């Protein structure tokens, strides 16, 4: 199990390029199943969750090979009959294959997706919506099995703007007979990226980027070349690393347009953020060079951050739940008292105990509200990562703390960060992994 050794208390200085988005790459790779053709998916992060999705696609009969910074996926020979044990057990962490398999094969079998440390992670919204589209689910030998004679379009109303449910409905709807509307759809950039990929493959989707999506199903789909956008959560992680340690960094290729709430929060903490603009077009297709393009984000932060009277997570474009743990870590050494409210998951304060062992003064006020009294300095300690974003937050705490820290359980962090150790060393941090 990888362990990070960190010598903390050093302001950050340098520049780092932001990797492709995990949460955009996963549903887009799943969607290649729908085309029966070859797609060239660029800028895919080299992380465990993506490699897992690739092996699931291969177990379904897709031919996938690494090409440059992405993958060539040929799904011509895919078939449900190839569904083997590990594909079924592995599905849980690649839930977006549910909609893709129903869209391509009209059937799916998967292990019951249990809960995880940040919450129950139910899939009732996914199942209810897909049942409205003609899928019947049953339990067979401890597995969840779904079958659909023919998927049909439906009017779906989501009571929660679930990212995964929106993605699964989209993946089924593009192959369904008739028109599907999704009211209350998630507006996260990763959903928009999936819509852009599907549209590039020939799908007909209206309302992209809004909470009301309309999909005319049955359009013939073909492969395409598509570049995965940069990861806004990884960019936000390094932005908060700078706010927590002080210093000045350049986050190359950061998706600034998707980070408004995050930048606003960092500036409330005392940071100064400036979007870096370059001449030319920035993409490799040579489009509209006269407009210029956002090439990254400059962040400058004082030695000690300011407290936040209130920070509340919300669905996009609000402050993202995936950056809540990083903001919490930073606020533990802010000048003043802060209050953080988590509104998306019911158990996303698991990192509190470890932060307290580093000297943080955090009080659990309710199940989803914590109160933080900033201390001048955290002290280095040996702490264990228990989930992806909480683990990244502990790395930030180690960078901020005085003295040496050891972060174990980094296999969780490697699920979402291509090379967080190297990235942070590029920003001047003293961190090594063993
Ligand atoms: C996606 O998870 C992301 N994962 C999460 O990122 C992210 O935190 C989350 O969206 C919210 O933005 C991927 O994209 C792979 P949801 P997802 O369905 O789709 C409840 C990370 O760190 N809900 O939007 O699973 C659910 O319990 C991960 O990269 C139901 O009640 O999230 C939660 O409370 C962590 N019933 C809320 O909705 C359902 O059927 C939001 O969940 C589905 C969800």
Short mmCIF file of C-alpha atoms and ligand atoms in Angstrom, two decimals:
data_model
loop_
_atom_site.label_atom_id
_atom_site.label_comp_id
_atom_site.label_asym_id
_atom_site.label_seq_id
_atom_site.Cartn_x
_atom_site.Cartn_y
_atom_site.Cartn_z
CA UNK A 1 0.00 0.00 0.00
CA UNK A 2 1.52 3.36 -1.05
CA UNK A 3 2.42 5.79 1.72
CA UNK A 4 3.20 9.48 1.34
CA UNK A 5 5.95 11.03 3.46
CA UNK A 6 5.58 14.81 3.67
CA UNK A 7 7.74 17.54 5.16
CA UNK A 8 5.18 20.29 5.67
CA UNK A 9 5.12 24.02 6.37
CA UNK A 10 6.50 25.10 2.98
CA UNK A 11 4.76 27.72 0.80
CA UNK A 12 4.04 26.39 -2.73
CA UNK A 13 5.68 27.83 -5.81
CA UNK A 14 5.55 26.51 -9.37
CA UNK A 15 3.23 25.30 -12.09
CA UNK A 16 1.39 22.07 -12.76
CA UNK A 17 -0.69 20.76 -15.64
CA UNK A 18 -4.17 19.53 -14.69
CA UNK A 19 -5.05 15.95 -15.75
CA UNK A 20 -8.17 14.88 -17.66
CA UNK A 21 -11.39 14.53 -15.66
CA UNK A 22 -12.06 11.15 -14.01
CA UNK A 23 -15.78 11.82 -13.72
CA UNK A 24 -16.06 12.84 -17.37
CA UNK A 25 -13.87 10.04 -18.73
CA UNK A 26 -15.81 7.20 -17.04
CA UNK A 27 -19.28 7.82 -18.58
CA UNK A 28 -17.73 8.73 -21.96
CA UNK A 29 -15.77 5.45 -22.07
CA UNK A 30 -18.97 3.61 -21.11
CA UNK A 31 -20.81 5.45 -23.91
CA UNK A 32 -18.38 4.09 -26.56
CA UNK A 33 -20.27 0.79 -26.08
CA UNK A 34 -23.32 2.36 -27.76
CA UNK A 35 -21.63 3.08 -31.11
CA UNK A 36 -20.49 -0.37 -32.27
CA UNK A 37 -17.67 1.61 -33.85
CA UNK A 38 -14.22 2.99 -32.94
CA UNK A 39 -13.81 6.15 -30.84
CA UNK A 40 -10.58 7.96 -30.05
CA UNK A 41 -10.95 9.27 -26.51
CA UNK A 42 -8.12 11.69 -25.70
CA UNK A 43 -6.78 13.14 -22.41
CA UNK A 44 -7.96 10.19 -20.30
CA UNK A 45 -6.32 10.26 -16.84
CA UNK A 46 -4.10 7.25 -16.08
CA UNK A 47 -5.89 6.30 -12.84
CA UNK A 48 -7.23 3.08 -11.32
CA UNK A 49 -10.92 3.85 -11.96
CA UNK A 50 -10.29 4.45 -15.67
CA UNK A 51 -8.16 1.31 -15.99
CA UNK A 52 -10.99 -0.59 -14.29
CA UNK A 53 -13.54 0.77 -16.79
CA UNK A 54 -11.22 -0.24 -19.66
CA UNK A 55 -10.99 -3.81 -18.35
CA UNK A 56 -14.78 -3.99 -18.02
CA UNK A 57 -15.17 -2.86 -21.65
CA UNK A 58 -12.62 -5.46 -22.71
CA UNK A 59 -14.48 -8.17 -20.75
CA UNK A 60 -17.57 -7.23 -22.79
CA UNK A 61 -15.67 -7.84 -26.03
CA UNK A 62 -14.51 -4.30 -26.84
CA UNK A 63 -11.01 -3.89 -28.24
CA UNK A 64 -9.30 -1.13 -26.26
CA UNK A 65 -5.75 0.04 -26.66
CA UNK A 66 -3.81 2.90 -25.11
CA UNK A 67 -3.00 5.55 -27.72
CA UNK A 68 -1.05 8.65 -26.67
CA UNK A 69 -2.82 10.30 -23.74
CA UNK A 70 -6.05 8.37 -24.33
CA UNK A 71 -7.65 5.19 -25.65
CA UNK A 72 -8.90 3.81 -28.97
CA UNK A 73 -12.09 1.88 -28.18
CA UNK A 74 -13.65 -0.42 -30.80
CA UNK A 75 -16.98 -1.77 -29.54
CA UNK A 76 -18.02 -3.56 -32.76
CA UNK A 77 -17.61 -7.03 -31.25
CA UNK A 78 -19.06 -6.32 -27.81
CA UNK A 79 -21.78 -8.69 -26.58
CA UNK A 80 -23.70 -9.20 -23.33
CA UNK A 81 -22.91 -12.88 -23.55
CA UNK A 82 -19.34 -11.95 -22.61
CA UNK A 83 -20.48 -10.68 -19.23
CA UNK A 84 -18.25 -12.56 -16.81
CA UNK A 85 -18.02 -12.64 -13.02
CA UNK A 86 -15.45 -9.88 -12.65
CA UNK A 87 -17.38 -7.62 -15.02
CA UNK A 88 -20.48 -8.04 -12.89
CA UNK A 89 -18.66 -7.53 -9.57
CA UNK A 90 -16.69 -4.60 -10.97
CA UNK A 91 -19.77 -2.82 -12.27
CA UNK A 92 -20.53 -1.16 -8.98
CA UNK A 93 -17.75 1.39 -9.30
CA UNK A 94 -18.61 1.89 -12.98
CA UNK A 95 -22.33 2.27 -12.57
CA UNK A 96 -22.61 4.21 -15.80
CA UNK A 97 -22.17 0.92 -17.68
CA UNK A 98 -25.71 0.12 -16.52
CA UNK A 99 -27.30 2.55 -18.98
CA UNK A 100 -24.78 1.82 -21.73
CA UNK A 101 -25.35 -1.94 -21.60
CA UNK A 102 -29.14 -1.55 -21.60
CA UNK A 103 -28.78 0.83 -24.53
CA UNK A 104 -26.54 -1.55 -26.48
CA UNK A 105 -27.66 -5.03 -25.42
CA UNK A 106 -31.09 -4.49 -23.83
CA UNK A 107 -29.88 -6.43 -20.78
CA UNK A 108 -27.48 -6.09 -17.84
CA UNK A 109 -26.40 -8.06 -14.79
CA UNK A 110 -24.49 -6.49 -11.94
CA UNK A 111 -23.61 -7.05 -8.35
CA UNK A 112 -25.87 -5.10 -6.01
CA UNK A 113 -24.10 -1.74 -5.61
CA UNK A 114 -23.68 -1.52 -1.81
CA UNK A 115 -22.95 1.66 0.11
CA UNK A 116 -19.52 3.16 0.63
CA UNK A 117 -17.85 5.29 3.28
CA UNK A 118 -19.28 8.61 2.13
CA UNK A 119 -22.86 7.44 2.19
CA UNK A 120 -25.40 4.82 1.19
CA UNK A 121 -25.01 5.64 -2.54
CA UNK A 122 -28.44 4.14 -3.44
CA UNK A 123 -29.47 3.69 -7.07
CA UNK A 124 -33.25 3.93 -6.65
CA UNK A 125 -33.47 6.94 -9.00
CA UNK A 126 -31.54 5.05 -11.70
CA UNK A 127 -33.80 1.98 -11.46
CA UNK A 128 -37.09 3.90 -11.29
CA UNK A 129 -36.23 5.92 -14.39
CA UNK A 130 -35.04 2.90 -16.39
CA UNK A 131 -38.18 0.97 -15.42
CA UNK A 132 -40.22 3.83 -16.92
CA UNK A 133 -38.21 3.25 -20.12
CA UNK A 134 -39.26 -0.41 -20.26
CA UNK A 135 -36.56 -2.16 -18.22
CA UNK A 136 -37.64 -4.82 -15.74
CA UNK A 137 -35.21 -5.49 -12.90
CA UNK A 138 -35.05 -8.65 -10.82
CA UNK A 139 -32.73 -10.25 -8.33
CA UNK A 140 -31.10 -13.47 -9.56
CA UNK A 141 -28.53 -15.24 -7.42
CA UNK A 142 -27.66 -12.10 -5.48
CA UNK A 143 -27.23 -10.09 -8.68
CA UNK A 144 -29.33 -7.26 -10.03
CA UNK A 145 -30.53 -8.26 -13.53
CA UNK A 146 -32.21 -5.82 -15.94
CA UNK A 147 -33.95 -6.75 -19.17
CA UNK A 148 -35.70 -4.59 -21.76
CA UNK A 149 -37.45 -5.94 -24.85
CA UNK A 150 -37.18 -2.55 -26.45
CA UNK A 151 -36.25 0.63 -24.59
CA UNK A 152 -38.88 3.32 -25.02
CA UNK A 153 -38.62 7.08 -24.46
CA UNK A 154 -40.29 8.46 -21.32
CA UNK A 155 -40.80 11.66 -19.33
CA UNK A 156 -38.48 11.35 -16.34
CA UNK A 157 -38.58 13.72 -13.38
CA UNK A 158 -35.60 13.41 -10.99
CA UNK A 159 -36.31 14.32 -7.35
CA UNK A 160 -32.54 14.70 -6.78
CA UNK A 161 -30.25 16.09 -9.50
CA UNK A 162 -28.26 12.86 -9.45
CA UNK A 163 -25.19 12.92 -11.72
CA UNK A 164 -25.09 9.15 -12.18
CA UNK A 165 -28.82 8.78 -12.72
CA UNK A 166 -28.80 11.57 -15.33
CA UNK A 167 -25.92 9.84 -17.12
CA UNK A 168 -27.55 6.40 -17.10
CA UNK A 169 -30.84 7.80 -18.42
CA UNK A 170 -28.95 9.61 -21.20
CA UNK A 171 -27.09 6.43 -22.17
CA UNK A 172 -30.32 4.44 -22.40
CA UNK A 173 -32.37 7.25 -24.01
CA UNK A 174 -30.13 7.72 -27.05
CA UNK A 175 -31.02 4.16 -28.10
CA UNK A 176 -34.65 4.17 -26.93
CA UNK A 177 -37.62 4.37 -29.32
CA UNK A 178 -39.12 7.87 -29.16
CA UNK A 179 -38.39 10.96 -27.11
CA UNK A 180 -37.13 11.15 -23.51
CA UNK A 181 -37.18 14.24 -21.32
CA UNK A 182 -35.21 14.47 -18.09
CA UNK A 183 -36.54 17.20 -15.79
CA UNK A 184 -34.31 18.00 -12.79
CA UNK A 185 -31.23 16.67 -14.60
CA UNK A 186 -27.78 17.20 -13.08
CA UNK A 187 -25.92 20.14 -14.68
CA UNK A 188 -22.39 19.09 -13.67
CA UNK A 189 -19.78 19.70 -16.42
CA UNK A 190 -19.20 15.95 -16.62
CA UNK A 191 -22.83 15.46 -17.71
CA UNK A 192 -22.38 18.20 -20.32
CA UNK A 193 -19.20 16.52 -21.59
CA UNK A 194 -21.10 13.23 -21.97
CA UNK A 195 -23.83 15.04 -23.94
CA UNK A 196 -21.17 16.60 -26.20
CA UNK A 197 -19.59 13.20 -26.84
CA UNK A 198 -22.96 11.56 -27.62
CA UNK A 199 -23.92 14.46 -29.92
CA UNK A 200 -20.58 14.10 -31.74
CA UNK A 201 -21.50 10.41 -32.25
CA UNK A 202 -24.77 11.43 -33.91
CA UNK A 203 -27.20 11.55 -30.97
CA UNK A 204 -29.89 14.26 -30.84
CA UNK A 205 -29.87 15.97 -27.41
CA UNK A 206 -31.49 19.33 -26.53
CA UNK A 207 -30.97 21.53 -23.47
CA UNK A 208 -27.32 20.49 -22.98
CA UNK A 209 -25.97 22.15 -19.82
CA UNK A 210 -29.45 22.82 -18.43
CA UNK A 211 -31.63 20.90 -15.95
CA UNK A 212 -34.13 19.92 -18.67
CA UNK A 213 -32.71 17.54 -21.28
CA UNK A 214 -34.57 16.25 -24.35
CA UNK A 215 -33.25 13.18 -26.22
CA UNK A 216 -34.64 11.91 -29.53
CA UNK A 217 -33.68 8.23 -29.43
CA UNK A 218 -32.87 5.83 -32.22
CA UNK A 219 -30.41 8.01 -34.16
CA UNK A 220 -27.66 5.80 -35.67
CA UNK A 221 -24.46 6.34 -33.67
CA UNK A 222 -20.89 6.28 -34.98
CA UNK A 223 -17.47 6.61 -33.38
CA UNK A 224 -15.71 9.96 -33.03
CA UNK A 225 -12.58 11.64 -31.70
CA UNK A 226 -13.20 13.39 -28.39
CA UNK A 227 -11.01 15.11 -25.82
CA UNK A 228 -11.91 14.69 -22.14
CA UNK A 229 -11.99 18.10 -20.37
CA UNK A 230 -9.56 18.89 -17.54
CA UNK A 231 -10.51 17.70 -14.05
CA UNK A 232 -12.10 20.55 -12.07
CA UNK A 233 -11.77 18.64 -8.79
CA UNK A 234 -8.05 18.00 -9.25
CA UNK A 235 -7.60 21.69 -10.17
CA UNK A 236 -9.57 22.66 -7.05
CA UNK A 237 -7.46 20.31 -4.93
CA UNK A 238 -4.23 22.06 -5.98
CA UNK A 239 -5.86 25.47 -5.67
CA UNK A 240 -6.69 24.69 -2.02
CA UNK A 241 -3.19 23.28 -1.50
CA UNK A 242 -1.88 26.77 -2.34
CA UNK A 243 -4.49 28.50 -0.18
CA UNK A 244 -3.54 26.25 2.74
CA UNK A 245 0.23 26.59 2.42
CA UNK A 246 0.51 30.10 1.00
CA UNK A 247 2.59 30.85 -2.10
CA UNK A 248 1.86 31.35 -5.79
CA UNK A 249 1.15 28.69 -8.40
CA UNK A 250 -0.05 28.35 -11.99
CA UNK A 251 -2.63 25.62 -12.67
CA UNK A 252 -2.12 24.99 -16.38
CA UNK A 253 -5.19 23.98 -18.36
CA UNK A 254 -7.47 24.42 -15.30
CA UNK A 255 -11.14 24.52 -16.45
CA UNK A 256 -11.70 28.02 -15.00
CA UNK A 257 -15.23 28.31 -16.36
CA UNK A 258 -16.26 25.32 -14.21
CA UNK A 259 -14.60 26.66 -11.05
CA UNK A 260 -16.48 29.89 -10.34
CA UNK A 261 -17.83 28.85 -6.92
CA UNK A 262 -14.44 27.35 -6.01
CA UNK A 263 -12.48 30.48 -7.04
CA UNK A 264 -14.98 32.66 -5.16
CA UNK A 265 -14.47 30.54 -2.03
CA UNK A 266 -10.67 30.68 -2.33
CA UNK A 267 -10.84 34.48 -2.67
CA UNK A 268 -13.04 34.67 0.44
CA UNK A 269 -10.20 32.78 2.17
CA UNK A 270 -7.76 35.53 1.11
CA UNK A 271 -6.34 34.14 -2.14
CA UNK A 272 -6.03 36.14 -5.36
CA UNK A 273 -6.96 34.23 -8.52
CA UNK A 274 -6.38 35.37 -12.08
CA UNK A 275 -7.31 33.57 -15.27
CA UNK A 276 -4.33 33.25 -17.63
CA UNK A 277 -5.29 34.03 -21.22
CA UNK A 278 -3.18 33.19 -24.29
CA UNK A 279 -3.32 34.17 -27.96
CA UNK A 280 -4.46 31.53 -30.43
CA UNK A 281 -7.06 28.82 -29.89
CA UNK A 282 -5.44 26.33 -27.53
CA UNK A 283 -7.04 23.26 -29.09
CA UNK A 284 -5.39 21.11 -31.77
CA UNK A 285 -8.20 21.73 -34.29
CA UNK A 286 -7.06 25.31 -35.04
CA UNK A 287 -10.52 26.78 -34.47
CA UNK A 288 -11.19 30.55 -33.89
CA UNK A 289 -7.59 31.60 -33.04
CA UNK A 290 -8.62 35.27 -32.80
CA UNK A 291 -10.72 34.78 -29.63
CA UNK A 292 -7.78 33.63 -27.49
CA UNK A 293 -8.28 30.99 -24.83
CA UNK A 294 -8.07 30.45 -21.07
CA UNK A 295 -4.82 28.55 -20.57
CA UNK A 296 -4.86 28.28 -16.80
CA UNK A 297 -5.34 29.88 -13.41
CA UNK A 298 -2.82 31.88 -11.36
CA UNK A 299 -3.33 31.58 -7.60
CA UNK A 300 -1.57 33.71 -4.99
CA UNK A 301 -2.26 33.08 -1.32
CA UNK A 302 -1.09 34.72 1.94
CA UNK A 303 0.74 32.79 4.65
CA UNK A 304 -2.51 32.13 6.58
CA UNK A 305 -6.04 31.75 5.09
CA UNK A 306 -9.12 33.62 6.31
CA UNK A 307 -12.00 31.74 7.99
CA UNK A 308 -15.41 31.35 6.30
CA UNK A 309 -18.51 32.13 8.33
CA UNK A 310 -20.43 29.64 6.16
CA UNK A 311 -19.49 27.19 3.40
CA UNK A 312 -22.29 25.05 1.99
CA UNK A 313 -21.88 22.38 -0.68
CA UNK A 314 -24.46 22.24 -3.47
CA UNK A 315 -25.11 20.74 -6.89
CA UNK A 316 -23.40 22.49 -9.81
CA UNK A 317 -22.78 25.39 -10.19
CA UNK A 318 -22.62 25.55 -6.37
CA UNK A 319 -19.55 24.61 -4.31
CA UNK A 320 -18.78 20.96 -5.16
CA UNK A 321 -19.09 18.28 -2.48
CA UNK A 322 -15.90 16.68 -3.86
CA UNK A 323 -13.86 19.69 -2.66
CA UNK A 324 -15.50 19.97 0.74
CA UNK A 325 -12.81 17.92 2.53
CA UNK A 326 -10.02 20.04 1.01
CA UNK A 327 -11.71 23.28 2.09
CA UNK A 328 -12.17 21.80 5.58
CA UNK A 329 -8.47 20.94 5.79
CA UNK A 330 -7.52 24.50 4.83
CA UNK A 331 -9.94 26.06 7.32
CA UNK A 332 -8.36 24.13 10.20
CA UNK A 333 -5.51 26.67 10.18
CA UNK A 334 -7.53 29.72 9.09
CA UNK A 335 -7.59 32.88 11.17
CA UNK A 336 -11.01 32.61 12.84
CA UNK A 337 -14.04 30.31 13.10
CA UNK A 338 -15.72 28.58 10.15
CA UNK A 339 -18.87 26.54 9.57
CA UNK A 340 -19.18 23.91 6.81
CA UNK A 341 -22.45 22.30 5.74
CA UNK A 342 -22.46 19.18 3.52
CA UNK A 343 -25.76 18.89 1.65
CA UNK A 344 -25.05 16.13 -0.91
CA UNK A 345 -23.79 13.05 0.97
CA UNK A 346 -24.79 11.99 4.45
CA UNK A 347 -21.38 10.92 5.70
CA UNK A 348 -18.72 13.09 4.14
CA UNK A 349 -16.91 14.26 7.29
CA UNK A 350 -14.94 11.02 7.80
CA UNK A 351 -11.69 12.95 7.56
CA UNK A 352 -12.41 14.90 10.79
CA UNK A 353 -10.81 12.36 13.16
CA UNK A 354 -7.53 12.32 11.25
CA UNK A 355 -7.44 16.13 11.07
CA UNK A 356 -8.07 16.31 14.83
CA UNK A 357 -5.08 14.00 15.37
CA UNK A 358 -3.03 16.68 13.58
CA UNK A 359 -4.20 19.33 16.03
CA UNK A 360 -7.28 20.61 14.20
CA UNK A 361 -10.09 22.03 16.38
CA UNK A 362 -13.25 20.69 14.71
CA UNK A 363 -16.63 20.15 16.38
CA UNK A 364 -19.33 17.89 14.85
CA UNK A 365 -22.35 20.19 15.23
CA UNK A 366 -24.87 17.95 13.43
CA UNK A 367 -24.66 14.96 11.03
CA UNK A 368 -23.93 17.35 8.16
CA UNK A 369 -22.50 20.50 9.81
CA UNK A 370 -19.06 20.96 11.38
CA UNK A 371 -17.66 23.99 13.20
CA UNK A 372 -13.94 24.75 12.84
CA UNK A 373 -11.83 27.01 15.04
CA UNK A 374 -8.63 27.75 13.11
CA UNK A 375 -5.31 27.04 14.84
CA UNK A 376 -2.00 28.77 13.92
CA UNK A 377 -0.46 25.49 12.84
CA UNK A 378 -1.23 21.80 12.42
CA UNK A 379 1.34 19.28 13.61
CA UNK A 380 2.64 16.47 11.43
CA UNK A 381 1.25 13.00 12.21
CA UNK A 382 0.72 9.51 10.78
CA UNK A 383 -2.83 9.36 9.39
CA UNK A 384 -4.77 6.98 7.15
CA UNK A 385 -6.75 7.80 4.01
CA UNK A 386 -10.12 5.99 3.94
CA UNK A 387 -11.62 7.36 0.72
CA UNK A 388 -10.57 9.32 -2.33
CA UNK A 389 -11.23 12.99 -1.54
CA UNK A 390 -10.73 12.69 2.21
CA UNK A 391 -7.35 11.13 1.42
CA UNK A 392 -6.42 14.06 -0.81
CA UNK A 393 -7.46 16.41 2.00
CA UNK A 394 -5.05 14.64 4.37
CA UNK A 395 -2.23 15.18 1.87
CA UNK A 396 -3.06 18.90 1.93
CA UNK A 397 -3.09 18.85 5.74
CA UNK A 398 0.36 17.22 5.69
CA UNK A 399 1.65 19.97 3.39
CA UNK A 400 0.28 22.62 5.75
CA UNK A 401 1.44 20.94 8.99
CA UNK A 402 4.72 21.70 10.74
CA UNK A 403 7.11 18.76 10.67
CA UNK A 404 6.77 15.30 9.14
CA UNK A 405 3.54 13.52 8.18
CA UNK A 406 2.84 10.05 6.88
CA UNK A 407 -0.34 9.39 4.88
CA UNK A 408 -1.16 5.69 4.45
CA UNK A 409 -3.96 4.13 2.40
CA UNK A 410 -3.02 6.10 -0.71
CA UNK A 411 -4.51 3.44 -2.96
CA UNK A 412 -7.75 5.39 -2.48
CA UNK A 413 -6.10 8.61 -3.67
CA UNK A 414 -4.65 6.89 -6.73
CA UNK A 415 -8.22 6.11 -7.84
CA UNK A 416 -8.67 9.75 -8.82
CA UNK A 417 -5.26 11.44 -9.04
CA UNK A 418 -2.83 10.46 -11.80
CA UNK A 419 0.26 11.43 -9.80
CA UNK A 420 -0.55 13.74 -6.89
CA UNK A 421 2.96 13.32 -5.44
CA UNK A 422 4.67 14.50 -8.62
CA UNK A 423 2.10 17.26 -9.21
CA UNK A 424 2.70 18.66 -5.73
CA UNK A 425 6.50 18.36 -6.10
CA UNK A 426 6.10 20.44 -9.30
CA UNK A 427 4.57 23.04 -6.97
CA UNK A 428 7.55 22.89 -4.61
CA UNK A 429 6.14 20.51 -1.99
CA UNK A 430 8.45 18.07 -0.17
CA UNK A 431 6.48 14.85 -0.65
CA UNK A 432 7.64 11.37 -1.60
CA UNK A 433 5.70 8.15 -1.96
CA UNK A 434 7.08 4.77 -0.85
C1 LIG B 1 -20.98 11.52 -8.89
O1 LIG B 1 -21.37 10.47 -8.02
C2 LIG B 1 -19.47 11.60 -8.77
N1 LIG B 1 -18.87 10.33 -9.17
C3 LIG B 1 -19.09 11.90 -7.32
O2 LIG B 1 -17.67 12.04 -7.28
C4 LIG B 1 -19.73 13.22 -6.90
O3 LIG B 1 -19.44 13.46 -5.55
C5 LIG B 1 -21.25 13.13 -7.10
O4 LIG B 1 -21.54 12.78 -8.47
C6 LIG B 1 -21.95 14.45 -6.77
O5 LIG B 1 -21.46 15.46 -7.59
C7 LIG B 1 -18.72 10.06 -10.50
O6 LIG B 1 -19.09 10.85 -11.36
C8 LIG B 1 -18.06 8.76 -10.85
P1 LIG B 1 -25.16 11.46 -7.26
P2 LIG B 1 -22.90 9.91 -8.06
O7 LIG B 1 -25.96 10.39 -7.87
O8 LIG B 1 -23.41 9.96 -9.44
C9 LIG B 1 -28.29 10.42 -3.82
C10 LIG B 1 -15.51 11.55 -6.57
O9 LIG B 1 -14.93 11.82 -5.51
N2 LIG B 1 -28.86 9.44 -4.75
O10 LIG B 1 -25.18 12.83 -7.88
O11 LIG B 1 -22.89 8.62 -7.35
C11 LIG B 1 -26.89 10.02 -3.37
O12 LIG B 1 -26.95 9.12 -2.27
C12 LIG B 1 -16.93 11.06 -6.52
O13 LIG B 1 -15.00 11.69 -7.71
C13 LIG B 1 -30.02 8.77 -4.38
O14 LIG B 1 -30.57 8.98 -3.30
O15 LIG B 1 -23.62 11.01 -7.16
C14 LIG B 1 -26.28 11.34 -2.98
O16 LIG B 1 -26.69 11.64 -1.66
C15 LIG B 1 -17.44 10.90 -5.10
N3 LIG B 1 -30.55 7.85 -5.24
C16 LIG B 1 -26.91 12.32 -3.96
O17 LIG B 1 -28.07 11.66 -4.51
C17 LIG B 1 -29.97 7.58 -6.46
O18 LIG B 1 -30.51 6.73 -7.20
C18 LIG B 1 -26.00 12.73 -5.12
O19 LIG B 1 -25.53 11.54 -5.70
C19 LIG B 1 -28.80 8.27 -6.82
C20 LIG B 1 -28.27 9.20 -5.95
#
